[in-house]
PDB file of C-alpha atoms in Angstrom:
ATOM      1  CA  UNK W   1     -49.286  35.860  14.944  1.00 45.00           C
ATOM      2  CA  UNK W   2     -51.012  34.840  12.033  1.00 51.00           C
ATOM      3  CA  UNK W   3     -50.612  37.863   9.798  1.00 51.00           C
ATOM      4  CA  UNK W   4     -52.199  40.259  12.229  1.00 53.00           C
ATOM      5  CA  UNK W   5     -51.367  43.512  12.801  1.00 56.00           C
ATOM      6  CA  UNK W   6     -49.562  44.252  15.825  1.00 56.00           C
ATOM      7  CA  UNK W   7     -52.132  45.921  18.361  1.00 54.00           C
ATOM      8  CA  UNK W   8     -54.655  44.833  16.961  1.00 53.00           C
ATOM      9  CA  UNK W   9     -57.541  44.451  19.096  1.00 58.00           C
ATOM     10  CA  UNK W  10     -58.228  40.419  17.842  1.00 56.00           C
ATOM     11  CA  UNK W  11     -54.669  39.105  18.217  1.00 58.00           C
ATOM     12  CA  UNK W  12     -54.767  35.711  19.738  1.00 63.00           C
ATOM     13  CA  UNK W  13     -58.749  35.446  20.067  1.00 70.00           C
ATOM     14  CA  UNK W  14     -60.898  33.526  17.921  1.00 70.00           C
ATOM     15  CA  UNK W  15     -64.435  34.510  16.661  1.00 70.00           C
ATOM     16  CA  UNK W  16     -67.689  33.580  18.144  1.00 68.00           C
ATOM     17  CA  UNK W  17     -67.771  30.922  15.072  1.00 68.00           C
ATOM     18  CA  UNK W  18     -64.567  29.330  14.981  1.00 70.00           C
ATOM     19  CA  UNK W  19     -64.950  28.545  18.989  1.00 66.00           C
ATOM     20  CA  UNK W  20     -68.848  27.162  17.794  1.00 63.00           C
ATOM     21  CA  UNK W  21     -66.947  25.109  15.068  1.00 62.00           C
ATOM     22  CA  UNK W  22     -64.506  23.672  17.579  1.00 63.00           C
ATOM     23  CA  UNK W  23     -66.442  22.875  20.762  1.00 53.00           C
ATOM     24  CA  UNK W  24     -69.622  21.348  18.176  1.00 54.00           C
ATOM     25  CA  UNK W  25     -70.416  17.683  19.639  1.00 57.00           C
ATOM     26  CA  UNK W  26     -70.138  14.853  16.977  1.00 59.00           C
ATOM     27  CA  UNK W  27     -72.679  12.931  16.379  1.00 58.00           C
ATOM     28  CA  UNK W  28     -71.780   8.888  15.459  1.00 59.00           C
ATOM     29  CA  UNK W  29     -72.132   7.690  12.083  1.00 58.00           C
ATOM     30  CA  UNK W  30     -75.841   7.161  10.979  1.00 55.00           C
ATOM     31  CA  UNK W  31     -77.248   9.087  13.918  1.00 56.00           C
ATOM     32  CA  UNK W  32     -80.223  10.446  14.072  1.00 55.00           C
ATOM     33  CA  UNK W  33     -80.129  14.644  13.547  1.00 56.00           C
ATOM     34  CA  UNK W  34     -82.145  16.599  16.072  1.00 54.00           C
ATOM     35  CA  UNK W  35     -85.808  16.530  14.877  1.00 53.00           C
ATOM     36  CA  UNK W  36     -85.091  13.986  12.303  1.00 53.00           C
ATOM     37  CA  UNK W  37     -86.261  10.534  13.300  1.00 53.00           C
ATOM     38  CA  UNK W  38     -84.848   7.151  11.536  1.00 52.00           C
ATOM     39  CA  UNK W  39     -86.785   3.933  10.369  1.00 51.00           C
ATOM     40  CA  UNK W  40     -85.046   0.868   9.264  1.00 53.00           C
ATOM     41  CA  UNK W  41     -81.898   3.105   8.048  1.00 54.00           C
ATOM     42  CA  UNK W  42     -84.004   5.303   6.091  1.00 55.00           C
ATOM     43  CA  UNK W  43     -84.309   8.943   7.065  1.00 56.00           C
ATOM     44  CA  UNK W  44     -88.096   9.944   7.968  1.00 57.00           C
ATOM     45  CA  UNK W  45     -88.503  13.955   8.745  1.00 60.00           C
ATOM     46  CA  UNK W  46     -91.108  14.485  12.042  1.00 69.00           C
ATOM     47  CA  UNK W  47     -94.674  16.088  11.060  1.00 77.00           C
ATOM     48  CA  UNK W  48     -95.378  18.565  13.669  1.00 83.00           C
ATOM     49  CA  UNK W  49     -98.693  19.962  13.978  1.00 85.00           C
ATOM     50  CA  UNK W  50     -99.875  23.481  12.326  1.00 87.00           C
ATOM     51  CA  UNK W  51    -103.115  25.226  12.874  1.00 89.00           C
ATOM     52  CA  UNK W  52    -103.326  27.540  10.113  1.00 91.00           C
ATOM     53  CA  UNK W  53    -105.859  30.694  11.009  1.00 92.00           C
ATOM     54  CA  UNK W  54    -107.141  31.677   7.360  1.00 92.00           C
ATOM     55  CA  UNK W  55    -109.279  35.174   7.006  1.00 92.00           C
ATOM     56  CA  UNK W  56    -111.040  34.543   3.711  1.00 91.00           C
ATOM     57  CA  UNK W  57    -112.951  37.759   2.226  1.00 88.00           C
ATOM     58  CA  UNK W  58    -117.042  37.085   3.710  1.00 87.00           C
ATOM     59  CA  UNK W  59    -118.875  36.736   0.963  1.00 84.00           C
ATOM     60  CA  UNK W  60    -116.606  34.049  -0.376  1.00 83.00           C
ATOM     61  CA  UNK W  61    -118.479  30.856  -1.834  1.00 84.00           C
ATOM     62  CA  UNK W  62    -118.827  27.760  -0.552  1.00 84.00           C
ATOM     63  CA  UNK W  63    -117.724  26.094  -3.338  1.00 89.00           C
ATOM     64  CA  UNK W  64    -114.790  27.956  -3.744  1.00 88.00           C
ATOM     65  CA  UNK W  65    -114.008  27.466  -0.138  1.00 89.00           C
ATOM     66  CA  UNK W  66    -114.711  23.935  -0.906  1.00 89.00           C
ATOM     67  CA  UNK W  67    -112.343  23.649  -4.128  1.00 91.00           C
ATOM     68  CA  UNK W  68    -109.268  25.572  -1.978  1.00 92.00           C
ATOM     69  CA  UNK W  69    -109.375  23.181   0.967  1.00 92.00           C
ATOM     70  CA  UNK W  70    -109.831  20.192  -1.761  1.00 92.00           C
ATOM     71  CA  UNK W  71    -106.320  21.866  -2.980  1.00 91.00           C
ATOM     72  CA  UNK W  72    -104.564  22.164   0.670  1.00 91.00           C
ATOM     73  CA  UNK W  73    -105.412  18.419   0.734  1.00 91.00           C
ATOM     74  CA  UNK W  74    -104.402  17.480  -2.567  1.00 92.00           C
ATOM     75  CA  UNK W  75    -100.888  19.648  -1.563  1.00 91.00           C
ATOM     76  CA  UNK W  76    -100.589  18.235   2.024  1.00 90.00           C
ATOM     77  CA  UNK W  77    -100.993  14.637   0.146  1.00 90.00           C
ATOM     78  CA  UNK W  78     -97.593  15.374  -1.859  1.00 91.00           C
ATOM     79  CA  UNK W  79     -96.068  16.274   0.472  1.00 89.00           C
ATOM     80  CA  UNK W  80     -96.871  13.278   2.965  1.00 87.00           C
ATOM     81  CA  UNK W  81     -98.889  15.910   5.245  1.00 88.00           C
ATOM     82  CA  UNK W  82    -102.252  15.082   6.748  1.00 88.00           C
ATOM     83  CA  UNK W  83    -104.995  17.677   6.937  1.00 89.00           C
ATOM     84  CA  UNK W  84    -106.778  16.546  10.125  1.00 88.00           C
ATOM     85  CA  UNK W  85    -110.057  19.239  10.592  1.00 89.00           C
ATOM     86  CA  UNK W  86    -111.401  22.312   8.808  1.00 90.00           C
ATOM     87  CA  UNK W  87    -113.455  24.681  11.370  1.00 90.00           C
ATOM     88  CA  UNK W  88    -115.547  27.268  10.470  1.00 88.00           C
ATOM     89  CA  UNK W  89    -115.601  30.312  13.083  1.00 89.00           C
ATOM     90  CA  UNK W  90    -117.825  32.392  10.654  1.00 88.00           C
ATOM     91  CA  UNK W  91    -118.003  36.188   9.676  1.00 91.00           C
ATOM     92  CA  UNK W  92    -117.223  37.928  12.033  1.00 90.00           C
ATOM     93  CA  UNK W  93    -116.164  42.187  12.550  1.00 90.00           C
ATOM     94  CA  UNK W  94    -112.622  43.058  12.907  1.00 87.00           C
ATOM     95  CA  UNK W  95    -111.133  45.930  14.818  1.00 85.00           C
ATOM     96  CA  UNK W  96    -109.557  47.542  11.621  1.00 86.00           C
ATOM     97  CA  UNK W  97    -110.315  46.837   7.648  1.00 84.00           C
ATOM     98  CA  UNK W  98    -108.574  43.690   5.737  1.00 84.00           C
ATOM     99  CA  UNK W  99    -106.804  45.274   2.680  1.00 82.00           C
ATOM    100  CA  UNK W 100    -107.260  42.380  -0.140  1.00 80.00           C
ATOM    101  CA  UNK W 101    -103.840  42.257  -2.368  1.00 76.00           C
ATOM    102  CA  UNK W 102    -105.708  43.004  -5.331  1.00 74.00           C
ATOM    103  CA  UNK W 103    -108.957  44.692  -6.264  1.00 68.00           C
ATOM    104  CA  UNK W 104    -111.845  42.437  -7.652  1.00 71.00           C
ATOM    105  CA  UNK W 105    -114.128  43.496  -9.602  1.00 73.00           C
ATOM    106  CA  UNK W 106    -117.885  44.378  -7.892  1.00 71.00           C
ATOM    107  CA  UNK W 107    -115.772  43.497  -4.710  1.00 76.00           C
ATOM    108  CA  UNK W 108    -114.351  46.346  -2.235  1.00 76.00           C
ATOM    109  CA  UNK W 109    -110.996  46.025  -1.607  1.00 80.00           C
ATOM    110  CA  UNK W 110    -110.838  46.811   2.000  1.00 85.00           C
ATOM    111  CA  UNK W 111    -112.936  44.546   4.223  1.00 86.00           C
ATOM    112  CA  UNK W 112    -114.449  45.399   7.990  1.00 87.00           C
ATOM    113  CA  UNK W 113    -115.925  41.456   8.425  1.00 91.00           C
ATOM    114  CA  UNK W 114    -113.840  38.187   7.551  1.00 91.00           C
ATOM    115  CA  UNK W 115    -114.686  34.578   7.330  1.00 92.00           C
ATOM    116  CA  UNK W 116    -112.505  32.895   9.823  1.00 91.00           C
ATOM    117  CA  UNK W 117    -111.755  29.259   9.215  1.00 92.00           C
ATOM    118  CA  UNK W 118    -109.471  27.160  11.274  1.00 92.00           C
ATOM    119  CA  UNK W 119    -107.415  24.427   9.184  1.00 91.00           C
ATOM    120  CA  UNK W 120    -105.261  21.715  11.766  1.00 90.00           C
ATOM    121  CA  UNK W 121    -102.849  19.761   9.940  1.00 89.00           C
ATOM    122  CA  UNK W 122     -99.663  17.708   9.948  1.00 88.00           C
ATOM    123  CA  UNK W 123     -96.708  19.034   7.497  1.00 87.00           C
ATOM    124  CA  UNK W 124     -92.984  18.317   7.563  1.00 86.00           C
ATOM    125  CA  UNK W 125     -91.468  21.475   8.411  1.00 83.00           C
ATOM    126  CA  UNK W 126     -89.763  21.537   5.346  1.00 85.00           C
ATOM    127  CA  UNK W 127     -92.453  22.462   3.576  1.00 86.00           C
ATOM    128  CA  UNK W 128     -94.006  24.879   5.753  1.00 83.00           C
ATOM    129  CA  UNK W 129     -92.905  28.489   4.102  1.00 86.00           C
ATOM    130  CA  UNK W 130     -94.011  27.080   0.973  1.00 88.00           C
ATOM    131  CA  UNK W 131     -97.406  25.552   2.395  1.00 88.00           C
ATOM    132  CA  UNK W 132     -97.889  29.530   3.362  1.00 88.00           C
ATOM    133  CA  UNK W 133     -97.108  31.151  -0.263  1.00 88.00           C
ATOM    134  CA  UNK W 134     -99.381  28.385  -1.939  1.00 88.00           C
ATOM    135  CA  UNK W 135    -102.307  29.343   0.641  1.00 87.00           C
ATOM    136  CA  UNK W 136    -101.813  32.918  -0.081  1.00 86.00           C
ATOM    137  CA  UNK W 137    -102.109  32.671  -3.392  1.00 86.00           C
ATOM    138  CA  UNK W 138    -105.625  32.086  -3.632  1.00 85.00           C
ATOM    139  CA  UNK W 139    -107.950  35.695  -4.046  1.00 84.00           C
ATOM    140  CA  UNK W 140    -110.035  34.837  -1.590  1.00 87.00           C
ATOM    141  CA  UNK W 141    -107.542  35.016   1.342  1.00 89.00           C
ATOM    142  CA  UNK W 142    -107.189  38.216   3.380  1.00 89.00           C
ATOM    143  CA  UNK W 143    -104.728  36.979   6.113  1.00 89.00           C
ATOM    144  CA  UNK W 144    -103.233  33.757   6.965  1.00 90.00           C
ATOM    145  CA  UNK W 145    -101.534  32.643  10.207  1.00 89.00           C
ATOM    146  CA  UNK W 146     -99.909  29.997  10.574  1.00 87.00           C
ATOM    147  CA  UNK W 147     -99.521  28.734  14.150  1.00 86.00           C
ATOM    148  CA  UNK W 148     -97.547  25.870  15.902  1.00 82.00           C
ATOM    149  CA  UNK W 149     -99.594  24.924  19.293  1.00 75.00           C
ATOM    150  CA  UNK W 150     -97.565  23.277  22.364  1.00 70.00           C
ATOM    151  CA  UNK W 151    -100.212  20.061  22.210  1.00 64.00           C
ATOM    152  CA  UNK W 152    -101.866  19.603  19.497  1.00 56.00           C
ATOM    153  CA  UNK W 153    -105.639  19.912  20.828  1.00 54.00           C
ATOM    154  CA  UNK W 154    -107.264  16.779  18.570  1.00 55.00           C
ATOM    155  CA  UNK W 155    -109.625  15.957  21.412  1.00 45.00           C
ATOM    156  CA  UNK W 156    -111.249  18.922  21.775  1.00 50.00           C
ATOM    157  CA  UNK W 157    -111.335  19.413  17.990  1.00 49.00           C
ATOM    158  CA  UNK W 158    -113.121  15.697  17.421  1.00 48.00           C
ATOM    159  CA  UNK W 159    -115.315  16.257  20.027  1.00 42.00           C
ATOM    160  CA  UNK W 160    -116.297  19.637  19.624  1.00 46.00           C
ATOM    161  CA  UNK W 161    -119.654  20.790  17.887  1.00 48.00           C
ATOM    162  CA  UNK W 162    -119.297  21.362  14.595  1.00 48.00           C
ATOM    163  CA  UNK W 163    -121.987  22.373  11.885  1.00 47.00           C
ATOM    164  CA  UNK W 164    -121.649  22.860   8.269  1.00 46.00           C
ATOM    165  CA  UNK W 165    -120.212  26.404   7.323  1.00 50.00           C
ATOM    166  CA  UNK W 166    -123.046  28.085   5.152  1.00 48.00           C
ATOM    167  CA  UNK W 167    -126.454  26.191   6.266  1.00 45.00           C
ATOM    168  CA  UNK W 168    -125.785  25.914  10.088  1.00 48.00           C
ATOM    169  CA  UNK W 169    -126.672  22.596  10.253  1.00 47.00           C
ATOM    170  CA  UNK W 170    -125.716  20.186  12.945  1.00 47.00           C
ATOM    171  CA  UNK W 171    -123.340  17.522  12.411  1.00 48.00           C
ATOM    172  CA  UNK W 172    -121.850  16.029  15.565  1.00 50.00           C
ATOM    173  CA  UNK W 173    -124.186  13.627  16.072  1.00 49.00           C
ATOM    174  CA  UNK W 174    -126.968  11.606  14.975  1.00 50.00           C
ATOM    175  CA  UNK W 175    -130.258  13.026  13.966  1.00 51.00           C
ATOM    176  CA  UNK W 176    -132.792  13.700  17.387  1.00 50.00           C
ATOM    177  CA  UNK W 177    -135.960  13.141  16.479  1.00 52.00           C
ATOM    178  CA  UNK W 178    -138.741  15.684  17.901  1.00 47.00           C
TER     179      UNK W 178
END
């Protein structure tokens, strides 16, 4: 058999692989891969959506915040991604210190409150382990998770109240005058 030894516990059975290999479904020429959807011949990659749960260190300011998400745009642009919200959940206590990678100066290092901000967006998932590594790179970020919701919750996210992160001021609708 095959240059085997005889007694040998393998003789005459293949590996978990080589039955994979054999029993693998072909696809016909030009079909569409799993995930990958086609347009006029040309391969187009789906976008799912990401909500990507940033802790940002709580004194960080607003027009740094403001010059990072300018960045995630400007990245998600490249990349044919679509950054659909930003929402601010504020500082808020967490149950055990934020280490920050490195030490700033006049900053602490470790951290008991965070800035949460919520970023929704649309990336090809080919892109997706970089997207994290360029978001970490910034000084300001403490954490990041990325998540990958079953329905992407637009709706509520549109409709929802929303008011500008450092001034509290209302901006889902129009002014009410009193």
């Amino acid at each position: 058999d095959e240059g085997e030894r005889p007694g040998s516990p393998r003789r005459g059975r293949r590996s978990r692989t080589e039955r994979a290999h054999e029993h693998r479904p072909t696809r016909e020429r030009g079909a569409a891969r799993p995930g990958v959807a086609r347009d006029r011949g040309r391969r187009r990659e789906t976008m799912p959506f990401y909500q990507a749960v940033i802790a940002f260190k709580p004194y960080a300011r607003p027009k740094d915040l403001t010059r990072f998400f300018k960045g995630v745009g400007q990245y998600l642009e490249q990349r044919q991604g679509v950054l659909r919200g930003i929402e601010n959940h504020g500082v808020r206590g967490v149950a055990h210190k934020f280490v920050a990678p490195q030490r700033t100066e006049g900053e602490p290092r470790a951290h008991d409150e965070v800035r949460y901000v919520s970023a929704y967006l649309d990336l090809s998932t080919r892109y997706s382990q970089d997207f994290m590594r360029e978001l970490q790179k910034n000084d300001d970020v403490l954490r990041l998770t990325v998540l990958k919701p079953k329905k992407a919750p637009m709706d509520r996210v549109r409709h929802r109240r929303h008011t500008l992160p450092f001034f509290g001021e209302d901006v889902s609708g129009p002014p009410s005058s009193s």
